[in-house]
Amino acid sequence: MNIQNFINGCLAVCITLLIFNTFENKDKITELENALDNLNKLQIKSAYMKYIDDFIANDFEGIASHFEPPVNFDSFGPIAETNEEVINQYKDLKANIQEGYAYSIIDDIGVQKIKKNKYLVCAHYSRYNNNDERLYQGRTHYMYIATSNGWKMNSLESKERLREKSCQNL
């Protein structure tokens, strides 16, 4: 056996092992990325439900704590540059909410990754009075971003709520 053939054979085996190892690691990296994505979605859903609790309780400081200004309120009002402006926006919103409003229920929620550290939350919700009569049904999209203080919203937009369009299938 000539030395050149031996070297070529060893080189081919090394390259094959390197390629195999790269594919194996890529699968592990993809698996870890998916696990992180699922964890982010759980954290975002939890943060959203805490926001809803604060909304129902009229805890305006609590509501503002779920946002990272500047906040684009799109169809709800102007951009809020500070936490104080977020508080004022919600005071105005709650002052003009459906008469008799007592609480909200989330009917459907979906979370979708838009890009690294940015997720879209779609929520279908219903608002009720103290007699458990539905006053309103709506759909809002919220943009969540990763901050040093966890997941925070930085925009929200009211959308038309269609019966055939679930938040699960954005």
CSV table of N, CA and C in Angstrom, one decimal:
chain,number,residue,atom,x,y,z
A,1,MET,N,0.9,-1.2,0.0
A,1,MET,CA,0.0,0.0,0.0
A,1,MET,C,0.9,1.2,0.0
A,2,ASN,N,0.6,2.1,-0.8
A,2,ASN,CA,1.4,3.3,-1.0
A,2,ASN,C,0.9,4.3,0.1
A,3,ILE,N,1.8,5.1,0.6
A,3,ILE,CA,1.6,6.1,1.7
A,3,ILE,C,0.6,7.1,1.3
A,4,GLN,N,0.5,7.5,0.1
A,4,GLN,CA,-0.4,8.5,-0.3
A,4,GLN,C,-1.9,8.0,-0.2
A,5,ASN,N,-2.1,6.7,-0.6
A,5,ASN,CA,-3.4,6.1,-0.5
A,5,ASN,C,-3.8,6.0,0.9
A,6,PHE,N,-2.8,5.6,1.8
A,6,PHE,CA,-3.1,5.5,3.2
A,6,PHE,C,-3.5,6.9,3.8
A,7,ILE,N,-2.8,8.0,3.4
A,7,ILE,CA,-3.1,9.3,3.9
A,7,ILE,C,-4.5,9.7,3.4
A,8,ASN,N,-4.8,9.5,2.1
A,8,ASN,CA,-6.1,9.8,1.5
A,8,ASN,C,-7.2,9.1,2.2
A,9,GLY,N,-7.0,7.8,2.6
A,9,GLY,CA,-8.0,7.0,3.2
A,9,GLY,C,-8.3,7.6,4.6
A,10,CYS,N,-7.2,7.9,5.4
A,10,CYS,CA,-7.4,8.5,6.7
A,10,CYS,C,-8.1,9.8,6.7
A,11,LEU,N,-7.7,10.6,5.7
A,11,LEU,CA,-8.4,11.9,5.5
A,11,LEU,C,-9.9,11.7,5.2
A,12,ALA,N,-10.2,10.8,4.4
A,12,ALA,CA,-11.6,10.5,4.0
A,12,ALA,C,-12.4,10.1,5.3
A,13,VAL,N,-11.8,9.2,6.1
A,13,VAL,CA,-12.5,8.8,7.3
A,13,VAL,C,-12.6,10.0,8.3
A,14,CYS,N,-11.6,10.8,8.4
A,14,CYS,CA,-11.7,12.0,9.3
A,14,CYS,C,-12.8,12.9,8.9
A,15,ILE,N,-12.9,13.2,7.6
A,15,ILE,CA,-13.9,14.1,7.1
A,15,ILE,C,-15.3,13.5,7.3
A,16,THR,N,-15.4,12.2,7.0
A,16,THR,CA,-16.7,11.6,7.2
A,16,THR,C,-17.1,11.7,8.7
A,17,LEU,N,-16.2,11.4,9.6
A,17,LEU,CA,-16.5,11.5,11.1
A,17,LEU,C,-16.9,13.0,11.4
A,18,LEU,N,-16.2,13.9,10.9
A,18,LEU,CA,-16.4,15.4,11.2
A,18,LEU,C,-17.8,15.7,10.7
A,19,ILE,N,-18.2,15.3,9.5
A,19,ILE,CA,-19.5,15.6,8.9
A,19,ILE,C,-20.6,15.0,9.8
A,20,PHE,N,-20.4,13.7,10.2
A,20,PHE,CA,-21.4,13.0,11.0
A,20,PHE,C,-21.5,13.7,12.3
A,21,ASN,N,-20.4,14.1,12.9
A,21,ASN,CA,-20.4,14.8,14.2
A,21,ASN,C,-21.2,16.2,14.1
A,22,THR,N,-20.9,16.9,13.0
A,22,THR,CA,-21.6,18.2,12.8
A,22,THR,C,-23.1,18.0,12.7
A,23,PHE,N,-23.6,17.0,12.0
A,23,PHE,CA,-25.0,16.8,11.9
A,23,PHE,C,-25.6,16.4,13.2
A,24,GLU,N,-24.9,15.5,14.0
A,24,GLU,CA,-25.3,15.1,15.3
A,24,GLU,C,-25.5,16.3,16.2
A,25,ASN,N,-24.5,17.2,16.2
A,25,ASN,CA,-24.5,18.4,17.0
A,25,ASN,C,-25.6,19.4,16.6
A,26,LYS,N,-25.8,19.4,15.3
A,26,LYS,CA,-26.9,20.3,14.8
A,26,LYS,C,-28.2,19.9,15.3
A,27,ASP,N,-28.5,18.6,15.3
A,27,ASP,CA,-29.7,18.1,15.9
A,27,ASP,C,-29.9,18.4,17.3
A,28,LYS,N,-28.8,18.3,18.1
A,28,LYS,CA,-28.9,18.7,19.5
A,28,LYS,C,-29.1,20.2,19.7
A,29,ILE,N,-28.5,21.0,18.9
A,29,ILE,CA,-28.7,22.5,18.9
A,29,ILE,C,-30.1,22.8,18.6
A,30,THR,N,-30.7,22.2,17.6
A,30,THR,CA,-32.1,22.4,17.2
A,30,THR,C,-33.0,22.0,18.3
A,31,GLU,N,-32.7,20.9,19.0
A,31,GLU,CA,-33.5,20.4,20.1
A,31,GLU,C,-33.4,21.4,21.3
A,32,LEU,N,-32.3,22.0,21.5
A,32,LEU,CA,-32.1,23.0,22.6
A,32,LEU,C,-32.9,24.3,22.2
A,33,GLU,N,-32.8,24.7,21.0
A,33,GLU,CA,-33.5,25.9,20.6
A,33,GLU,C,-35.0,25.7,20.7
A,34,ASN,N,-35.5,24.6,20.4
A,34,ASN,CA,-36.9,24.3,20.5
A,34,ASN,C,-37.4,24.3,22.0
A,35,ALA,N,-36.5,23.7,22.8
A,35,ALA,CA,-36.8,23.7,24.3
A,35,ALA,C,-36.8,25.1,24.8
A,36,LEU,N,-35.9,26.0,24.4
A,36,LEU,CA,-35.8,27.4,24.8
A,36,LEU,C,-37.0,28.1,24.3
A,37,ASP,N,-37.4,27.9,23.1
A,37,ASP,CA,-38.6,28.5,22.5
A,37,ASP,C,-39.9,28.2,23.3
A,38,ASN,N,-40.0,26.9,23.7
A,38,ASN,CA,-41.2,26.5,24.5
A,38,ASN,C,-41.2,27.1,25.8
A,39,LEU,N,-40.0,27.2,26.5
A,39,LEU,CA,-39.9,27.9,27.8
A,39,LEU,C,-40.2,29.4,27.7
A,40,ASN,N,-39.7,30.0,26.6
A,40,ASN,CA,-40.1,31.5,26.4
A,40,ASN,C,-41.6,31.6,26.3
A,41,LYS,N,-42.2,30.7,25.5
A,41,LYS,CA,-43.7,30.8,25.3
A,41,LYS,C,-44.4,30.7,26.6
A,42,LEU,N,-44.0,29.7,27.5
A,42,LEU,CA,-44.6,29.6,28.8
A,42,LEU,C,-44.4,30.8,29.7
A,43,GLN,N,-43.2,31.4,29.7
A,43,GLN,CA,-43.0,32.6,30.5
A,43,GLN,C,-43.8,33.8,30.0
A,44,ILE,N,-44.0,33.9,28.7
A,44,ILE,CA,-44.8,35.0,28.1
A,44,ILE,C,-46.2,34.8,28.4
A,45,LYS,N,-46.8,33.6,28.3
A,45,LYS,CA,-48.2,33.3,28.7
A,45,LYS,C,-48.4,33.7,30.1
A,46,SER,N,-47.5,33.3,31.0
A,46,SER,CA,-47.6,33.6,32.4
A,46,SER,C,-47.6,35.1,32.7
A,47,ALA,N,-46.7,35.8,32.0
A,47,ALA,CA,-46.6,37.3,32.1
A,47,ALA,C,-47.9,37.9,31.6
A,48,TYR,N,-48.4,37.4,30.5
A,48,TYR,CA,-49.7,37.9,30.0
A,48,TYR,C,-50.8,37.7,31.0
A,49,MET,N,-50.9,36.6,31.6
A,49,MET,CA,-52.0,36.3,32.5
A,49,MET,C,-51.9,37.2,33.8
A,50,LYS,N,-50.7,37.5,34.2
A,50,LYS,CA,-50.5,38.5,35.3
A,50,LYS,C,-51.0,39.9,34.8
A,51,TYR,N,-50.7,40.2,33.6
A,51,TYR,CA,-51.2,41.5,33.1
A,51,TYR,C,-52.7,41.6,33.1
A,52,ILE,N,-53.4,40.5,32.7
A,52,ILE,CA,-54.8,40.4,32.7
A,52,ILE,C,-55.3,40.6,34.1
A,53,ASP,N,-54.7,39.9,35.1
A,53,ASP,CA,-55.1,40.1,36.5
A,53,ASP,C,-55.0,41.5,36.9
A,54,ASP,N,-53.9,42.2,36.5
A,54,ASP,CA,-53.8,43.6,36.9
A,54,ASP,C,-54.8,44.5,36.2
A,55,PHE,N,-55.2,44.1,34.9
A,55,PHE,CA,-56.2,44.8,34.1
A,55,PHE,C,-57.5,44.8,34.8
A,56,ILE,N,-57.9,43.6,35.2
A,56,ILE,CA,-59.2,43.4,35.9
A,56,ILE,C,-59.2,44.1,37.2
A,57,ALA,N,-58.1,44.1,38.0
A,57,ALA,CA,-58.1,44.8,39.3
A,57,ALA,C,-57.9,46.3,39.2
A,58,ASN,N,-57.8,46.8,38.0
A,58,ASN,CA,-57.5,48.3,37.8
A,58,ASN,C,-56.2,48.7,38.5
A,59,ASP,N,-55.2,47.8,38.5
A,59,ASP,CA,-53.9,48.1,39.1
A,59,ASP,C,-53.1,48.7,38.0
A,60,PHE,N,-53.2,50.1,37.9
A,60,PHE,CA,-52.5,50.7,36.8
A,60,PHE,C,-51.0,50.7,36.9
A,61,GLU,N,-50.4,50.7,38.1
A,61,GLU,CA,-49.0,50.6,38.3
A,61,GLU,C,-48.6,49.1,37.8
A,62,GLY,N,-49.4,48.2,38.2
A,62,GLY,CA,-49.1,46.8,37.8
A,62,GLY,C,-49.2,46.6,36.3
A,63,ILE,N,-50.2,47.2,35.7
A,63,ILE,CA,-50.4,47.1,34.3
A,63,ILE,C,-49.1,47.7,33.6
A,64,ALA,N,-48.7,48.9,34.0
A,64,ALA,CA,-47.5,49.5,33.4
A,64,ALA,C,-46.2,48.7,33.6
A,65,SER,N,-46.2,47.9,34.7
A,65,SER,CA,-45.0,47.0,34.9
A,65,SER,C,-44.8,45.9,33.9
A,66,HIS,N,-45.8,45.7,33.1
A,66,HIS,CA,-45.8,44.6,32.0
A,66,HIS,C,-45.3,45.2,30.7
A,67,PHE,N,-45.0,46.5,30.7
A,67,PHE,CA,-44.6,47.1,29.4
A,67,PHE,C,-43.1,47.7,29.5
A,68,GLU,N,-42.6,47.8,28.3
A,68,GLU,CA,-41.2,48.4,28.1
A,68,GLU,C,-41.4,49.5,27.1
A,69,PRO,N,-41.5,50.8,27.7
A,69,PRO,CA,-41.6,52.0,26.8
A,69,PRO,C,-40.4,52.1,25.9
A,70,PRO,N,-40.6,52.8,24.8
A,70,PRO,CA,-41.9,53.3,24.3
A,70,PRO,C,-42.8,52.2,23.8
A,71,VAL,N,-44.1,52.4,24.1
A,71,VAL,CA,-45.1,51.4,23.7
A,71,VAL,C,-46.0,52.0,22.6
A,72,ASN,N,-46.1,51.2,21.6
A,72,ASN,CA,-47.0,51.6,20.5
A,72,ASN,C,-48.4,51.0,20.7
A,73,PHE,N,-49.4,51.9,21.0
A,73,PHE,CA,-50.7,51.5,21.3
A,73,PHE,C,-51.5,51.4,20.0
A,74,ASP,N,-51.0,51.7,18.9
A,74,ASP,CA,-51.6,51.5,17.6
A,74,ASP,C,-53.0,52.0,17.5
A,75,SER,N,-54.0,51.1,17.5
A,75,SER,CA,-55.4,51.5,17.4
A,75,SER,C,-56.0,52.0,18.7
A,76,PHE,N,-55.3,51.9,19.8
A,76,PHE,CA,-55.8,52.3,21.1
A,76,PHE,C,-55.4,53.8,21.4
A,77,GLY,N,-54.3,54.3,20.8
A,77,GLY,CA,-53.9,55.6,21.1
A,77,GLY,C,-52.5,55.9,20.7
A,78,PRO,N,-51.9,57.0,21.1
A,78,PRO,CA,-50.6,57.4,20.7
A,78,PRO,C,-49.5,56.5,21.4
A,79,ILE,N,-48.3,56.7,21.0
A,79,ILE,CA,-47.1,56.0,21.6
A,79,ILE,C,-46.9,56.5,23.0
A,80,ALA,N,-46.7,55.6,23.9
A,80,ALA,CA,-46.4,56.0,25.3
A,80,ALA,C,-44.9,55.9,25.5
A,81,GLU,N,-44.3,57.1,25.8
A,81,GLU,CA,-42.9,57.1,25.9
A,81,GLU,C,-42.4,56.8,27.3
A,82,THR,N,-43.3,56.8,28.3
A,82,THR,CA,-42.9,56.5,29.7
A,82,THR,C,-43.9,55.6,30.4
A,83,ASN,N,-43.6,55.1,31.5
A,83,ASN,CA,-44.5,54.3,32.3
A,83,ASN,C,-45.7,55.1,32.7
A,84,GLU,N,-45.5,56.4,33.0
A,84,GLU,CA,-46.6,57.3,33.4
A,84,GLU,C,-47.6,57.5,32.2
A,85,GLU,N,-47.1,57.5,31.0
A,85,GLU,CA,-48.0,57.6,29.8
A,85,GLU,C,-48.7,56.3,29.6
A,86,VAL,N,-48.1,55.2,29.9
A,86,VAL,CA,-48.8,53.9,29.8
A,86,VAL,C,-49.9,53.9,30.8
A,87,ILE,N,-49.7,54.3,32.1
A,87,ILE,CA,-50.7,54.4,33.1
A,87,ILE,C,-51.9,55.3,32.6
A,88,ASN,N,-51.6,56.4,32.1
A,88,ASN,CA,-52.6,57.3,31.6
A,88,ASN,C,-53.4,56.7,30.5
A,89,GLN,N,-52.7,56.0,29.6
A,89,GLN,CA,-53.4,55.4,28.5
A,89,GLN,C,-54.5,54.4,29.0
A,90,TYR,N,-54.0,53.6,30.0
A,90,TYR,CA,-55.0,52.6,30.6
A,90,TYR,C,-56.1,53.2,31.4
A,91,LYS,N,-55.8,54.3,32.1
A,91,LYS,CA,-56.8,55.0,32.8
A,91,LYS,C,-57.9,55.5,31.9
A,92,ASP,N,-57.5,56.0,30.7
A,92,ASP,CA,-58.4,56.5,29.7
A,92,ASP,C,-59.2,55.3,29.1
A,93,LEU,N,-58.5,54.2,28.8
A,93,LEU,CA,-59.1,53.0,28.3
A,93,LEU,C,-60.2,52.5,29.2
A,94,LYS,N,-59.8,52.3,30.5
A,94,LYS,CA,-60.8,51.8,31.5
A,94,LYS,C,-61.9,52.7,31.8
A,95,ALA,N,-61.7,54.0,31.6
A,95,ALA,CA,-62.8,55.0,31.8
A,95,ALA,C,-63.8,54.9,30.7
A,96,ASN,N,-63.4,54.3,29.6
A,96,ASN,CA,-64.3,54.3,28.4
A,96,ASN,C,-64.7,52.8,28.1
A,97,ILE,N,-64.4,51.9,29.0
A,97,ILE,CA,-64.7,50.5,28.7
A,97,ILE,C,-66.2,50.2,28.8
A,98,GLN,N,-66.7,49.1,28.3
A,98,GLN,CA,-68.1,48.8,28.3
A,98,GLN,C,-68.7,49.0,29.7
A,99,GLU,N,-69.9,49.7,29.7
A,99,GLU,CA,-70.6,50.0,30.9
A,99,GLU,C,-70.9,48.6,31.7
A,100,GLY,N,-70.6,48.6,33.0
A,100,GLY,CA,-70.8,47.4,33.8
A,100,GLY,C,-69.7,46.4,33.8
A,101,TYR,N,-68.6,46.7,33.1
A,101,TYR,CA,-67.5,45.8,33.0
A,101,TYR,C,-67.0,45.3,34.4
A,102,ALA,N,-66.9,44.0,34.6
A,102,ALA,CA,-66.4,43.5,35.9
A,102,ALA,C,-65.2,42.6,35.7
A,103,TYR,N,-65.1,41.8,34.6
A,103,TYR,CA,-63.9,41.0,34.5
A,103,TYR,C,-63.8,40.5,33.0
A,104,SER,N,-62.6,39.9,32.7
A,104,SER,CA,-62.4,39.4,31.4
A,104,SER,C,-62.0,37.9,31.5
A,105,ILE,N,-62.3,37.2,30.4
A,105,ILE,CA,-61.8,35.8,30.3
A,105,ILE,C,-61.1,35.7,29.0
A,106,ILE,N,-60.0,35.0,29.0
A,106,ILE,CA,-59.2,34.7,27.8
A,106,ILE,C,-59.8,33.5,27.2
A,107,ASP,N,-60.3,33.6,26.0
A,107,ASP,CA,-61.0,32.5,25.3
A,107,ASP,C,-60.0,31.7,24.5
A,108,ASP,N,-58.9,32.3,24.0
A,108,ASP,CA,-58.0,31.7,23.1
A,108,ASP,C,-56.7,32.5,23.2
A,109,ILE,N,-55.6,31.8,23.3
A,109,ILE,CA,-54.3,32.5,23.3
A,109,ILE,C,-53.3,31.7,22.5
A,110,GLY,N,-52.5,32.5,21.7
A,110,GLY,CA,-51.4,31.9,20.9
A,110,GLY,C,-50.2,32.7,21.0
A,111,VAL,N,-49.0,32.1,21.0
A,111,VAL,CA,-47.7,32.8,21.1
A,111,VAL,C,-46.9,32.2,20.0
A,112,GLN,N,-46.3,33.2,19.2
A,112,GLN,CA,-45.5,32.8,18.0
A,112,GLN,C,-44.2,33.6,18.1
A,113,LYS,N,-43.1,32.9,17.8
A,113,LYS,CA,-41.8,33.6,17.8
A,113,LYS,C,-41.7,34.3,16.4
A,114,ILE,N,-41.4,35.6,16.5
A,114,ILE,CA,-41.2,36.4,15.3
A,114,ILE,C,-39.8,36.4,14.9
A,115,LYS,N,-38.9,36.7,15.8
A,115,LYS,CA,-37.5,36.6,15.7
A,115,LYS,C,-36.9,36.4,17.0
A,116,LYS,N,-35.5,36.3,17.1
A,116,LYS,CA,-34.9,36.1,18.4
A,116,LYS,C,-35.3,37.2,19.3
A,117,ASN,N,-35.8,36.8,20.5
A,117,ASN,CA,-36.2,37.7,21.6
A,117,ASN,C,-37.4,38.6,21.3
A,118,LYS,N,-38.2,38.1,20.3
A,118,LYS,CA,-39.4,38.9,20.0
A,118,LYS,C,-40.6,37.9,19.7
A,119,TYR,N,-41.7,38.0,20.4
A,119,TYR,CA,-42.8,37.1,20.2
A,119,TYR,C,-44.1,37.9,20.0
A,120,LEU,N,-45.0,37.3,19.3
A,120,LEU,CA,-46.3,37.9,19.1
A,120,LEU,C,-47.3,37.1,19.9
A,121,VAL,N,-48.1,37.7,20.7
A,121,VAL,CA,-49.2,37.1,21.5
A,121,VAL,C,-50.5,37.5,20.8
A,122,CYS,N,-51.3,36.5,20.5
A,122,CYS,CA,-52.7,36.8,20.0
A,122,CYS,C,-53.6,36.3,21.1
A,123,ALA,N,-54.5,37.2,21.5
A,123,ALA,CA,-55.5,36.8,22.5
A,123,ALA,C,-56.9,37.2,22.1
A,124,HIS,N,-57.8,36.2,22.2
A,124,HIS,CA,-59.2,36.4,22.0
A,124,HIS,C,-59.7,36.5,23.5
A,125,TYR,N,-60.5,37.5,23.7
A,125,TYR,CA,-61.0,37.6,25.1
A,125,TYR,C,-62.5,38.1,25.1
A,126,SER,N,-63.1,37.8,26.2
A,126,SER,CA,-64.5,38.3,26.4
A,126,SER,C,-64.6,39.1,27.7
A,127,ARG,N,-65.4,40.1,27.7
A,127,ARG,CA,-65.6,41.0,28.9
A,127,ARG,C,-67.0,40.7,29.4
A,128,TYR,N,-67.1,40.7,30.7
A,128,TYR,CA,-68.4,40.3,31.4
A,128,TYR,C,-68.7,41.3,32.4
A,129,ASN,N,-70.0,41.4,32.8
A,129,ASN,CA,-70.4,42.2,33.9
A,129,ASN,C,-70.6,41.3,35.2
A,130,ASN,N,-71.0,41.9,36.3
A,130,ASN,CA,-71.2,41.1,37.5
A,130,ASN,C,-72.2,40.0,37.4
A,131,ASN,N,-73.1,40.1,36.4
A,131,ASN,CA,-74.2,39.1,36.3
A,131,ASN,C,-73.7,38.0,35.3
A,132,ASP,N,-72.4,38.0,35.0
A,132,ASP,CA,-71.8,37.0,34.0
A,132,ASP,C,-72.4,37.1,32.6
A,133,GLU,N,-72.8,38.3,32.3
A,133,GLU,CA,-73.3,38.5,30.9
A,133,GLU,C,-72.2,39.1,30.1
A,134,ARG,N,-72.0,38.5,28.9
A,134,ARG,CA,-70.9,38.9,28.0
A,134,ARG,C,-71.3,40.3,27.5
A,135,LEU,N,-70.3,41.2,27.6
A,135,LEU,CA,-70.5,42.6,27.1
A,135,LEU,C,-69.8,42.8,25.8
A,136,TYR,N,-68.7,42.1,25.6
A,136,TYR,CA,-67.8,42.4,24.5
A,136,TYR,C,-66.9,41.2,24.2
A,137,GLN,N,-66.6,41.0,22.9
A,137,GLN,CA,-65.6,40.0,22.5
A,137,GLN,C,-64.6,40.8,21.7
A,138,GLY,N,-63.3,40.5,21.9
A,138,GLY,CA,-62.3,41.1,21.1
A,138,GLY,C,-61.1,40.3,20.8
A,139,ARG,N,-60.2,40.8,20.0
A,139,ARG,CA,-58.9,40.1,19.7
A,139,ARG,C,-57.8,41.2,19.7
A,140,THR,N,-56.8,41.0,20.4
A,140,THR,CA,-55.7,41.9,20.4
A,140,THR,C,-54.4,41.2,20.2
A,141,HIS,N,-53.5,41.8,19.4
A,141,HIS,CA,-52.1,41.3,19.2
A,141,HIS,C,-51.1,42.1,20.1
A,142,TYR,N,-50.3,41.4,20.8
A,142,TYR,CA,-49.3,42.1,21.7
A,142,TYR,C,-47.9,41.6,21.3
A,143,MET,N,-47.0,42.6,21.2
A,143,MET,CA,-45.6,42.2,20.9
A,143,MET,C,-44.8,42.2,22.2
A,144,TYR,N,-44.2,41.0,22.4
A,144,TYR,CA,-43.4,40.9,23.6
A,144,TYR,C,-41.9,40.9,23.2
A,145,ILE,N,-41.1,41.5,24.0
A,145,ILE,CA,-39.6,41.6,23.8
A,145,ILE,C,-38.9,41.1,25.1
A,146,ALA,N,-37.7,40.6,24.9
A,146,ALA,CA,-36.9,40.2,26.0
A,146,ALA,C,-36.2,41.4,26.6
A,147,THR,N,-36.3,41.6,27.9
A,147,THR,CA,-35.7,42.7,28.5
A,147,THR,C,-34.8,42.2,29.7
A,148,SER,N,-34.1,43.1,30.3
A,148,SER,CA,-33.3,42.6,31.5
A,148,SER,C,-34.2,42.3,32.7
A,149,ASN,N,-35.5,42.7,32.6
A,149,ASN,CA,-36.5,42.4,33.6
A,149,ASN,C,-37.5,41.4,33.2
A,150,GLY,N,-37.2,40.6,32.2
A,150,GLY,CA,-38.1,39.5,31.7
A,150,GLY,C,-38.8,40.0,30.5
A,151,TRP,N,-39.9,39.3,30.1
A,151,TRP,CA,-40.6,39.5,28.9
A,151,TRP,C,-41.6,40.7,29.2
A,152,LYS,N,-41.5,41.7,28.3
A,152,LYS,CA,-42.4,42.9,28.4
A,152,LYS,C,-43.0,43.2,27.1
A,153,MET,N,-44.2,43.8,27.1
A,153,MET,CA,-44.9,44.2,25.9
A,153,MET,C,-44.4,45.6,25.5
A,154,ASN,N,-44.3,45.8,24.1
A,154,ASN,CA,-43.9,47.1,23.7
A,154,ASN,C,-44.8,47.6,22.5
A,155,SER,N,-45.9,46.8,22.2
A,155,SER,CA,-46.9,47.3,21.3
A,155,SER,C,-48.1,46.3,21.4
A,156,LEU,N,-49.3,46.9,21.1
A,156,LEU,CA,-50.5,46.2,21.1
A,156,LEU,C,-51.4,46.8,20.0
A,157,GLU,N,-52.2,45.9,19.4
A,157,GLU,CA,-53.0,46.3,18.3
A,157,GLU,C,-54.3,45.5,18.3
A,158,SER,N,-55.4,46.2,18.3
A,158,SER,CA,-56.7,45.6,18.2
A,158,SER,C,-56.9,45.0,16.8
A,159,LYS,N,-57.5,43.8,16.7
A,159,LYS,CA,-57.7,43.1,15.5
A,159,LYS,C,-59.2,42.7,15.4
A,160,GLU,N,-59.7,42.4,14.2
A,160,GLU,CA,-61.0,41.9,14.1
A,160,GLU,C,-61.0,40.4,14.6
A,161,ARG,N,-62.0,40.1,15.4
A,161,ARG,CA,-62.1,38.7,15.9
A,161,ARG,C,-63.0,38.0,15.0
A,162,LEU,N,-62.5,37.0,14.3
A,162,LEU,CA,-63.2,36.2,13.3
A,162,LEU,C,-63.4,34.8,14.0
A,163,ARG,N,-64.6,34.2,13.8
A,163,ARG,CA,-64.9,32.9,14.4
A,163,ARG,C,-64.0,31.8,13.9
A,164,GLU,N,-63.7,31.9,12.6
A,164,GLU,CA,-62.9,30.8,12.0
A,164,GLU,C,-61.4,30.9,12.2
A,165,LYS,N,-61.0,32.0,12.8
A,165,LYS,CA,-59.5,32.2,12.9
A,165,LYS,C,-59.1,32.2,14.4
A,166,SER,N,-58.4,31.1,14.7
A,166,SER,CA,-58.0,30.9,16.1
A,166,SER,C,-56.6,31.6,16.3
A,167,CYS,N,-56.3,31.9,17.5
A,167,CYS,CA,-55.0,32.5,17.8
A,167,CYS,C,-53.9,31.4,17.8
A,168,GLN,N,-54.3,30.1,17.8
A,168,GLN,CA,-53.4,29.1,17.8
A,168,GLN,C,-52.7,28.9,16.4
A,169,ASN,N,-53.4,29.4,15.4
A,169,ASN,CA,-52.9,29.3,14.0
A,169,ASN,C,-52.6,30.6,13.4
A,170,LEU,N,-51.6,31.3,14.0
A,170,LEU,CA,-51.3,32.7,13.5
A,170,LEU,C,-50.7,32.6,12.1
